[in-house]
Each structure stands twice: as C-alpha cells, then as structure tokens.
C-alpha cells in the first residue's frame, strides 16, 4: 500500500495515480472460500511459487460475542448478514479458525497478519501450533503477525 511518505504534497496527482495503478496491477481478488484459495496456493509446486502471495491478511470479522447487550442497530444488521450470531459450537468454530490460519500459513511466503478485536484470543486458539511473532495493538483492534 502507499506509504505515508508517498502521499506527501511533493507528489503530483499524476504520480499518485500511476502508483495506485501499479499497485492495482499487483493485487488480485477471488470470490471463493478463503481456505480453498489458501490451500491451492500452499499446494502449488516450485514453478508456481511466484504466484503465491507474500502476505496473507485475514480479517475474520466478528468473533462470537460474550456480552449480553445487543450491538447497535446498524451493526446488528451486519452481524446478521455475516451469520456471526450463529449457534455453532465453540469446538467447530475453533476448528474452522485453525483450518483458515493453517491454510494461510502454508500459502504465504513471508507473513500472515490476522486482525482481531483487542480482547479476543488468537485465531484458532490452542489448535494452532504457531504463535504470533509480533502483536500490534490499536485502541480497539490488534493485528497478530506470524512471520514465516
């Protein structure tokens, strides 16, 4: 992504547009199950290694709520659309989280970054052997960084 220094007033609009176009040519989007995509990258042979992403960024949205109060109305709609209020048992949820993280760890060449609420446990909890190499904390969220 464009670094802060790249956005200084010294850069012309044309230069910023060229940098954005260059960046957009390096990004790809796939509308598929994340585990399937990551596993496909992880299983690629040495000839396809250049196609593997350097970094996998996971934002699994909302972990199950532990508070009894409802979320605000606009967020409640989003939670409902994303099925975050499902009654899936904890063991099944942890297995899915571990599968997602392990697939991303196999797919990425350099690191995996996972966005989590600041108080949430690491993705997959104890079902994932690898622990974050670094944790970056914000006021509401944190980013668990797994360096490979």
PDB file of C-alpha atoms in Angstrom:
ATOM      1  CA  UNK A   1       0.000   0.000   0.000  1.00  0.00           C
ATOM      2  CA  UNK A   2       1.059   3.559  -0.479  1.00  0.00           C
ATOM      3  CA  UNK A   3       3.222   4.680   2.422  1.00  0.00           C
ATOM      4  CA  UNK A   4       2.618   7.972   4.181  1.00  0.00           C
ATOM      5  CA  UNK A   5       5.757   9.479   2.683  1.00  0.00           C
ATOM      6  CA  UNK A   6       4.417   8.639  -0.772  1.00  0.00           C
ATOM      7  CA  UNK A   7       1.408  10.839  -0.107  1.00  0.00           C
ATOM      8  CA  UNK A   8       3.394  13.981   0.647  1.00  0.00           C
ATOM      9  CA  UNK A   9       2.427  17.203  -1.078  1.00  0.00           C
ATOM     10  CA  UNK A  10       5.570  16.924  -3.224  1.00  0.00           C
ATOM     11  CA  UNK A  11       3.934  14.208  -5.333  1.00  0.00           C
ATOM     12  CA  UNK A  12       1.733  15.252  -8.229  1.00  0.00           C
ATOM     13  CA  UNK A  13      -1.735  13.801  -8.695  1.00  0.00           C
ATOM     14  CA  UNK A  14      -0.471  12.064 -11.830  1.00  0.00           C
ATOM     15  CA  UNK A  15       2.327  10.385  -9.896  1.00  0.00           C
ATOM     16  CA  UNK A  16      -0.091   9.197  -7.225  1.00  0.00           C
ATOM     17  CA  UNK A  17      -2.440   7.826  -9.892  1.00  0.00           C
ATOM     18  CA  UNK A  18       0.452   5.960 -11.544  1.00  0.00           C
ATOM     19  CA  UNK A  19       1.486   4.468  -8.200  1.00  0.00           C
ATOM     20  CA  UNK A  20      -2.107   3.413  -7.490  1.00  0.00           C
ATOM     21  CA  UNK A  21      -2.385   1.783 -10.940  1.00  0.00           C
ATOM     22  CA  UNK A  22       0.909  -0.025 -10.391  1.00  0.00           C
ATOM     23  CA  UNK A  23      -0.351  -1.297  -7.048  1.00  0.00           C
ATOM     24  CA  UNK A  24      -3.697  -2.388  -8.503  1.00  0.00           C
ATOM     25  CA  UNK A  25      -1.843  -4.482 -11.103  1.00  0.00           C
ATOM     26  CA  UNK A  26      -0.160  -6.377  -8.267  1.00  0.00           C
ATOM     27  CA  UNK A  27      -3.371  -7.186  -6.405  1.00  0.00           C
ATOM     28  CA  UNK A  28      -5.872  -9.887  -7.221  1.00  0.00           C
ATOM     29  CA  UNK A  29      -9.340 -10.683  -5.954  1.00  0.00           C
ATOM     30  CA  UNK A  30     -11.012 -14.062  -5.780  1.00  0.00           C
ATOM     31  CA  UNK A  31     -14.541 -14.581  -4.557  1.00  0.00           C
ATOM     32  CA  UNK A  32     -14.169 -18.065  -3.126  1.00  0.00           C
ATOM     33  CA  UNK A  33     -13.780 -19.789   0.204  1.00  0.00           C
ATOM     34  CA  UNK A  34     -10.574 -18.442   1.764  1.00  0.00           C
ATOM     35  CA  UNK A  35      -9.435 -21.867   2.939  1.00  0.00           C
ATOM     36  CA  UNK A  36      -9.771 -23.312  -0.582  1.00  0.00           C
ATOM     37  CA  UNK A  37      -7.795 -20.435  -2.126  1.00  0.00           C
ATOM     38  CA  UNK A  38      -5.040 -20.600   0.512  1.00  0.00           C
ATOM     39  CA  UNK A  39      -4.758 -24.381   0.207  1.00  0.00           C
ATOM     40  CA  UNK A  40      -4.445 -24.062  -3.578  1.00  0.00           C
ATOM     41  CA  UNK A  41      -1.536 -21.633  -3.122  1.00  0.00           C
ATOM     42  CA  UNK A  42       0.064 -23.844  -0.467  1.00  0.00           C
ATOM     43  CA  UNK A  43      -0.072 -26.874  -2.775  1.00  0.00           C
ATOM     44  CA  UNK A  44       1.489 -25.054  -5.733  1.00  0.00           C
ATOM     45  CA  UNK A  45       4.768 -26.505  -6.917  1.00  0.00           C
ATOM     46  CA  UNK A  46       8.054 -24.627  -7.213  1.00  0.00           C
ATOM     47  CA  UNK A  47       7.173 -23.422 -10.734  1.00  0.00           C
ATOM     48  CA  UNK A  48       4.105 -21.639  -9.346  1.00  0.00           C
ATOM     49  CA  UNK A  49       5.845 -20.263  -6.243  1.00  0.00           C
ATOM     50  CA  UNK A  50       5.968 -16.775  -7.750  1.00  0.00           C
ATOM     51  CA  UNK A  51       2.155 -16.780  -7.774  1.00  0.00           C
ATOM     52  CA  UNK A  52       1.990 -17.359  -4.018  1.00  0.00           C
ATOM     53  CA  UNK A  53       1.246 -14.220  -2.026  1.00  0.00           C
ATOM     54  CA  UNK A  54       3.996 -12.650   0.064  1.00  0.00           C
ATOM     55  CA  UNK A  55       1.480 -11.764   2.763  1.00  0.00           C
ATOM     56  CA  UNK A  56      -1.940 -13.147   3.672  1.00  0.00           C
ATOM     57  CA  UNK A  57      -4.182 -10.704   5.564  1.00  0.00           C
ATOM     58  CA  UNK A  58      -7.076 -12.305   7.433  1.00  0.00           C
ATOM     59  CA  UNK A  59      -9.985 -10.301   8.796  1.00  0.00           C
ATOM     60  CA  UNK A  60     -12.434 -12.927  10.071  1.00  0.00           C
ATOM     61  CA  UNK A  61     -14.887 -10.164  11.024  1.00  0.00           C
ATOM     62  CA  UNK A  62     -16.681 -10.647  14.301  1.00  0.00           C
ATOM     63  CA  UNK A  63     -15.854 -13.382  16.808  1.00  0.00           C
ATOM     64  CA  UNK A  64     -18.770 -14.623  18.933  1.00  0.00           C
ATOM     65  CA  UNK A  65     -19.953 -12.028  21.417  1.00  0.00           C
ATOM     66  CA  UNK A  66     -19.510 -12.685  25.099  1.00  0.00           C
ATOM     67  CA  UNK A  67     -21.505  -9.660  26.216  1.00  0.00           C
ATOM     68  CA  UNK A  68     -25.243  -9.916  26.825  1.00  0.00           C
ATOM     69  CA  UNK A  69     -26.040  -6.462  25.408  1.00  0.00           C
ATOM     70  CA  UNK A  70     -27.015  -6.290  21.752  1.00  0.00           C
ATOM     71  CA  UNK A  71     -24.784  -4.468  19.294  1.00  0.00           C
ATOM     72  CA  UNK A  72     -26.019  -1.175  17.805  1.00  0.00           C
ATOM     73  CA  UNK A  73     -28.826  -1.495  15.259  1.00  0.00           C
ATOM     74  CA  UNK A  74     -26.705  -0.843  12.150  1.00  0.00           C
ATOM     75  CA  UNK A  75     -24.039  -3.305  13.311  1.00  0.00           C
ATOM     76  CA  UNK A  76     -26.699  -5.852  14.291  1.00  0.00           C
ATOM     77  CA  UNK A  77     -27.802  -5.962  10.644  1.00  0.00           C
ATOM     78  CA  UNK A  78     -24.209  -6.559   9.524  1.00  0.00           C
ATOM     79  CA  UNK A  79     -23.711  -9.276  12.147  1.00  0.00           C
ATOM     80  CA  UNK A  80     -26.907 -10.944  10.927  1.00  0.00           C
ATOM     81  CA  UNK A  81     -25.811 -10.825   7.288  1.00  0.00           C
ATOM     82  CA  UNK A  82     -22.470 -12.367   8.193  1.00  0.00           C
ATOM     83  CA  UNK A  83     -24.093 -15.006  10.381  1.00  0.00           C
ATOM     84  CA  UNK A  84     -21.885 -14.064  13.320  1.00  0.00           C
ATOM     85  CA  UNK A  85     -24.658 -14.865  15.753  1.00  0.00           C
ATOM     86  CA  UNK A  86     -24.781 -18.498  14.681  1.00  0.00           C
ATOM     87  CA  UNK A  87     -25.095 -21.065  17.407  1.00  0.00           C
ATOM     88  CA  UNK A  88     -22.199 -23.070  16.064  1.00  0.00           C
ATOM     89  CA  UNK A  89     -20.464 -24.792  18.925  1.00  0.00           C
ATOM     90  CA  UNK A  90     -17.116 -23.492  20.097  1.00  0.00           C
ATOM     91  CA  UNK A  91     -15.184 -26.599  19.098  1.00  0.00           C
ATOM     92  CA  UNK A  92     -16.424 -26.442  15.492  1.00  0.00           C
ATOM     93  CA  UNK A  93     -15.687 -22.690  15.273  1.00  0.00           C
ATOM     94  CA  UNK A  94     -12.154 -23.190  16.599  1.00  0.00           C
ATOM     95  CA  UNK A  95     -11.530 -25.972  14.070  1.00  0.00           C
ATOM     96  CA  UNK A  96     -12.623 -23.676  11.216  1.00  0.00           C
ATOM     97  CA  UNK A  97     -10.439 -20.849  12.523  1.00  0.00           C
ATOM     98  CA  UNK A  98      -7.427 -23.172  12.848  1.00  0.00           C
ATOM     99  CA  UNK A  99      -8.014 -24.522   9.339  1.00  0.00           C
ATOM    100  CA  UNK A 100      -8.123 -20.977   7.932  1.00  0.00           C
ATOM    101  CA  UNK A 101      -4.976 -19.840   9.739  1.00  0.00           C
ATOM    102  CA  UNK A 102      -3.021 -23.004   8.905  1.00  0.00           C
ATOM    103  CA  UNK A 103      -4.014 -22.687   5.234  1.00  0.00           C
ATOM    104  CA  UNK A 104      -2.853 -19.046   5.189  1.00  0.00           C
ATOM    105  CA  UNK A 105       0.422 -20.001   6.906  1.00  0.00           C
ATOM    106  CA  UNK A 106       1.014 -22.569   4.161  1.00  0.00           C
ATOM    107  CA  UNK A 107       0.126 -20.149   1.376  1.00  0.00           C
ATOM    108  CA  UNK A 108       2.071 -17.025   2.355  1.00  0.00           C
ATOM    109  CA  UNK A 109       5.754 -16.671   1.541  1.00  0.00           C
ATOM    110  CA  UNK A 110       6.671 -14.072   4.183  1.00  0.00           C
ATOM    111  CA  UNK A 111       3.960 -13.472   6.764  1.00  0.00           C
ATOM    112  CA  UNK A 112       0.339 -13.763   7.791  1.00  0.00           C
ATOM    113  CA  UNK A 113      -1.451 -10.882   9.513  1.00  0.00           C
ATOM    114  CA  UNK A 114      -4.696 -11.515  11.412  1.00  0.00           C
ATOM    115  CA  UNK A 115      -6.949  -8.668  12.532  1.00  0.00           C
ATOM    116  CA  UNK A 116      -8.686  -9.381  15.853  1.00  0.00           C
ATOM    117  CA  UNK A 117     -10.596  -7.428  18.490  1.00  0.00           C
ATOM    118  CA  UNK A 118      -8.106  -6.386  21.143  1.00  0.00           C
ATOM    119  CA  UNK A 119      -9.518  -8.743  23.816  1.00  0.00           C
ATOM    120  CA  UNK A 120     -10.183 -11.740  21.532  1.00  0.00           C
ATOM    121  CA  UNK A 121      -7.999 -14.840  21.743  1.00  0.00           C
ATOM    122  CA  UNK A 122      -5.685 -15.650  18.803  1.00  0.00           C
ATOM    123  CA  UNK A 123      -7.385 -17.208  15.799  1.00  0.00           C
ATOM    124  CA  UNK A 124      -7.803 -20.963  16.366  1.00  0.00           C
ATOM    125  CA  UNK A 125      -6.533 -20.620  19.934  1.00  0.00           C
ATOM    126  CA  UNK A 126      -4.701 -23.786  21.075  1.00  0.00           C
ATOM    127  CA  UNK A 127      -5.473 -25.747  17.881  1.00  0.00           C
ATOM    128  CA  UNK A 128      -2.757 -23.789  16.026  1.00  0.00           C
ATOM    129  CA  UNK A 129       0.834 -24.651  16.923  1.00  0.00           C
ATOM    130  CA  UNK A 130       2.401 -21.452  15.617  1.00  0.00           C
ATOM    131  CA  UNK A 131       2.027 -18.439  17.876  1.00  0.00           C
ATOM    132  CA  UNK A 132       2.167 -14.818  16.668  1.00  0.00           C
ATOM    133  CA  UNK A 133       5.699 -13.497  16.151  1.00  0.00           C
ATOM    134  CA  UNK A 134       4.532  -9.985  16.890  1.00  0.00           C
ATOM    135  CA  UNK A 135       1.351  -8.258  18.042  1.00  0.00           C
ATOM    136  CA  UNK A 136       0.450  -4.712  17.018  1.00  0.00           C
ATOM    137  CA  UNK A 137      -2.181  -3.188  19.294  1.00  0.00           C
ATOM    138  CA  UNK A 138      -4.570  -0.392  18.427  1.00  0.00           C
ATOM    139  CA  UNK A 139      -7.272   1.124  20.590  1.00  0.00           C
ATOM    140  CA  UNK A 140      -9.971  -1.382  19.567  1.00  0.00           C
ATOM    141  CA  UNK A 141      -8.223  -3.983  17.404  1.00  0.00           C
ATOM    142  CA  UNK A 142      -4.920  -5.769  17.292  1.00  0.00           C
ATOM    143  CA  UNK A 143      -3.023  -7.431  14.477  1.00  0.00           C
ATOM    144  CA  UNK A 144      -1.338 -10.772  15.151  1.00  0.00           C
ATOM    145  CA  UNK A 145       1.663 -11.098  12.844  1.00  0.00           C
ATOM    146  CA  UNK A 146       3.048 -14.530  12.003  1.00  0.00           C
ATOM    147  CA  UNK A 147       6.475 -14.204  10.360  1.00  0.00           C
ATOM    148  CA  UNK A 148       7.415 -17.262   8.308  1.00  0.00           C
TER     149      UNK A 148
END
